[in-house]
XYZ file of C-alpha atoms in Angstrom:
164
model
C 20.692 -11.541 -11.001
C 17.555 -10.461 -12.988
C 14.226 -10.991 -11.972
C 10.705 -9.808 -14.292
C 8.053 -8.274 -12.448
C 5.408 -5.976 -12.576
C 5.472 -2.357 -10.581
C 2.379 -0.362 -10.515
C 1.114 -2.082 -14.141
C 4.230 -1.409 -15.687
C 6.092 -4.789 -16.833
C 9.423 -4.670 -15.838
C 13.189 -6.844 -16.570
C 15.270 -5.366 -14.056
C 19.345 -6.893 -12.934
C 19.746 -6.212 -9.326
C 21.829 -8.395 -6.501
C 19.336 -11.374 -5.337
C 19.398 -9.909 -1.250
C 18.911 -6.050 -2.190
C 15.611 -5.164 -0.690
C 12.195 -3.948 -2.197
C 12.351 -0.335 -0.821
C 15.447 0.189 -2.406
C 14.800 -1.716 -5.988
C 11.609 0.698 -6.053
C 13.583 3.928 -5.202
C 16.155 3.678 -7.130
C 15.424 1.119 -9.830
C 11.793 1.989 -10.452
C 11.933 5.752 -9.457
C 9.441 5.652 -6.941
C 8.365 8.966 -5.576
C 5.966 8.285 -2.624
C 9.378 5.818 -1.499
C 11.635 8.791 -0.273
C 14.329 6.968 2.269
C 14.858 3.649 2.842
C 14.960 2.391 7.029
C 17.406 -0.743 6.523
C 13.954 -3.338 7.753
C 13.671 -0.767 11.012
C 10.138 -1.542 10.554
C 8.952 1.915 10.476
C 6.253 0.912 8.111
C 6.539 3.901 5.759
C 7.610 1.743 2.837
C 4.405 -0.569 2.668
C 3.386 -1.875 -1.127
C 1.017 -4.425 -1.990
C 3.037 -7.227 -3.023
C 0.535 -10.042 -4.736
C -2.748 -9.293 -2.931
C -0.541 -8.508 0.989
C 0.962 -6.176 2.367
C 3.828 -5.622 3.287
C 7.324 -4.102 4.350
C 9.104 -3.636 1.485
C 12.191 -3.180 3.391
C 11.738 -7.069 4.314
C 11.050 -8.282 0.576
C 15.021 -9.773 -0.922
C 14.693 -9.044 -4.648
C 14.407 -13.096 -5.433
C 11.173 -12.733 -3.767
C 10.130 -9.930 -6.531
C 10.647 -12.755 -9.223
C 7.301 -12.532 -10.871
C 5.749 -10.364 -8.459
C 2.924 -8.070 -8.874
C 3.320 -5.224 -6.919
C 1.374 -1.658 -6.435
C 2.877 1.081 -4.906
C 0.887 3.709 -3.392
C 2.093 6.047 -6.759
C 0.020 3.474 -8.535
C -2.887 3.057 -6.271
C -3.344 6.598 -6.137
C -4.273 5.869 -10.001
C -7.216 4.013 -9.558
C -10.918 4.292 -8.767
C -10.342 2.765 -5.807
C -8.520 4.950 -4.173
C -11.546 7.473 -4.281
C -13.247 5.884 -1.984
C -10.943 6.001 0.975
C -10.135 9.656 -0.217
C -14.114 10.448 0.304
C -13.112 8.191 3.319
C -10.539 10.631 4.863
C -12.820 13.760 3.536
C -15.536 12.127 5.675
C -13.929 11.395 8.495
C -11.153 14.188 9.527
C -8.704 11.914 9.593
C -5.934 11.968 7.496
C -2.515 10.995 8.343
C 0.628 12.581 8.080
C 2.837 13.217 4.858
C 5.103 10.878 5.817
C 2.674 8.067 5.854
C -0.034 8.952 4.091
C 0.708 6.084 1.225
C 1.830 3.894 3.505
C -1.530 4.104 5.947
C -3.693 4.596 2.314
C -2.430 1.616 0.978
C -2.931 -0.354 4.221
C -6.687 0.406 4.404
C -7.256 -0.712 0.690
C -5.567 -4.109 2.239
C -8.155 -4.369 4.897
C -11.131 -3.029 2.093
C -10.197 -6.291 -0.291
C -10.393 -8.579 2.478
C -13.528 -7.330 3.575
C -15.228 -5.703 0.650
C -17.516 -8.368 -1.030
C -18.396 -9.865 2.460
C -21.910 -8.965 4.356
C -19.967 -8.743 8.103
C -18.564 -6.175 9.756
C -14.879 -5.364 10.073
C -12.425 -7.261 13.100
C -12.005 -4.123 14.665
C -9.243 -6.099 17.104
C -7.837 -7.268 14.181
C -7.484 -3.982 12.226
C -5.764 -2.222 15.191
C -3.439 -5.068 15.021
C -2.598 -4.258 11.501
C -2.812 -0.662 11.983
C 0.700 -1.415 14.565
C 2.910 -1.949 11.450
C 3.270 1.563 11.213
C 5.300 3.519 13.061
C 3.931 7.182 13.337
C 3.330 9.811 15.373
C -0.031 10.975 14.037
C -0.978 7.098 13.383
C -4.884 7.282 15.923
C -6.092 4.338 16.119
C -9.679 5.454 16.072
C -9.057 8.249 12.781
C -8.008 4.900 11.164
C -10.936 2.390 11.716
C -13.212 5.118 10.904
C -11.360 5.884 7.899
C -11.699 1.903 7.035
C -16.142 1.873 8.173
C -16.355 4.544 5.796
C -14.294 3.653 3.139
C -15.610 0.366 3.623
C -18.729 1.667 3.346
C -17.857 3.632 0.184
C -16.955 0.422 -1.686
C -19.912 -1.513 -1.010
C -22.077 1.097 -2.179
C -19.852 1.574 -5.243
C -20.147 -2.384 -5.555
C -23.744 -2.555 -5.224
C -24.072 0.056 -7.807
C -22.711 -1.513 -10.771
C -24.206 -4.828 -10.333
C-alpha cells in the first residue's frame, strides 16, 4: 500500500504493509532516532507521537490510518520553538525523565500545552495524571510531571503574551 503523509514537516510517500504499525514505519522507513525499539503493542508509552494533533501510541496505529496524516516525532519537535518552553520547565523544576522516555514525556507535555495554552483556566490535574499513565517507566513521577506541565504552561503563555 502507498501512503502519503507528513513526518516532522517532510512530505513523504511510502510503500508499506497496510497493517504495519506506525512505530515500525517511523523506525524503518523514516529512520527516526528517538524510536529505538518496538514493543509489539505492549503499551509501554515510549513510542508516543503527535498524530494529527493528538498524542498517540504509534505502535497501535496501523499504516492505513497514517494516510494523509501529519505526524510529529520527538526528533522533529525538539527543533521547534515550542520545545524551548518545555526545556526551560525541566530546568526550573529539576524534573528530568530518563533517556528511555524523555521524548515521550516531552511530547505528552506538548499535547497538554496545546489544549491549555490559549485558555485562562488552570489545568485539570486529574486528567493530566490520568494521561501520564500512558508512559510505563520507572522514572514517571506524577508530582514532577505536574510541576513541569505547569511551568511549561506559564512559559508558553508568557511567550504568547510577548508576541501579541
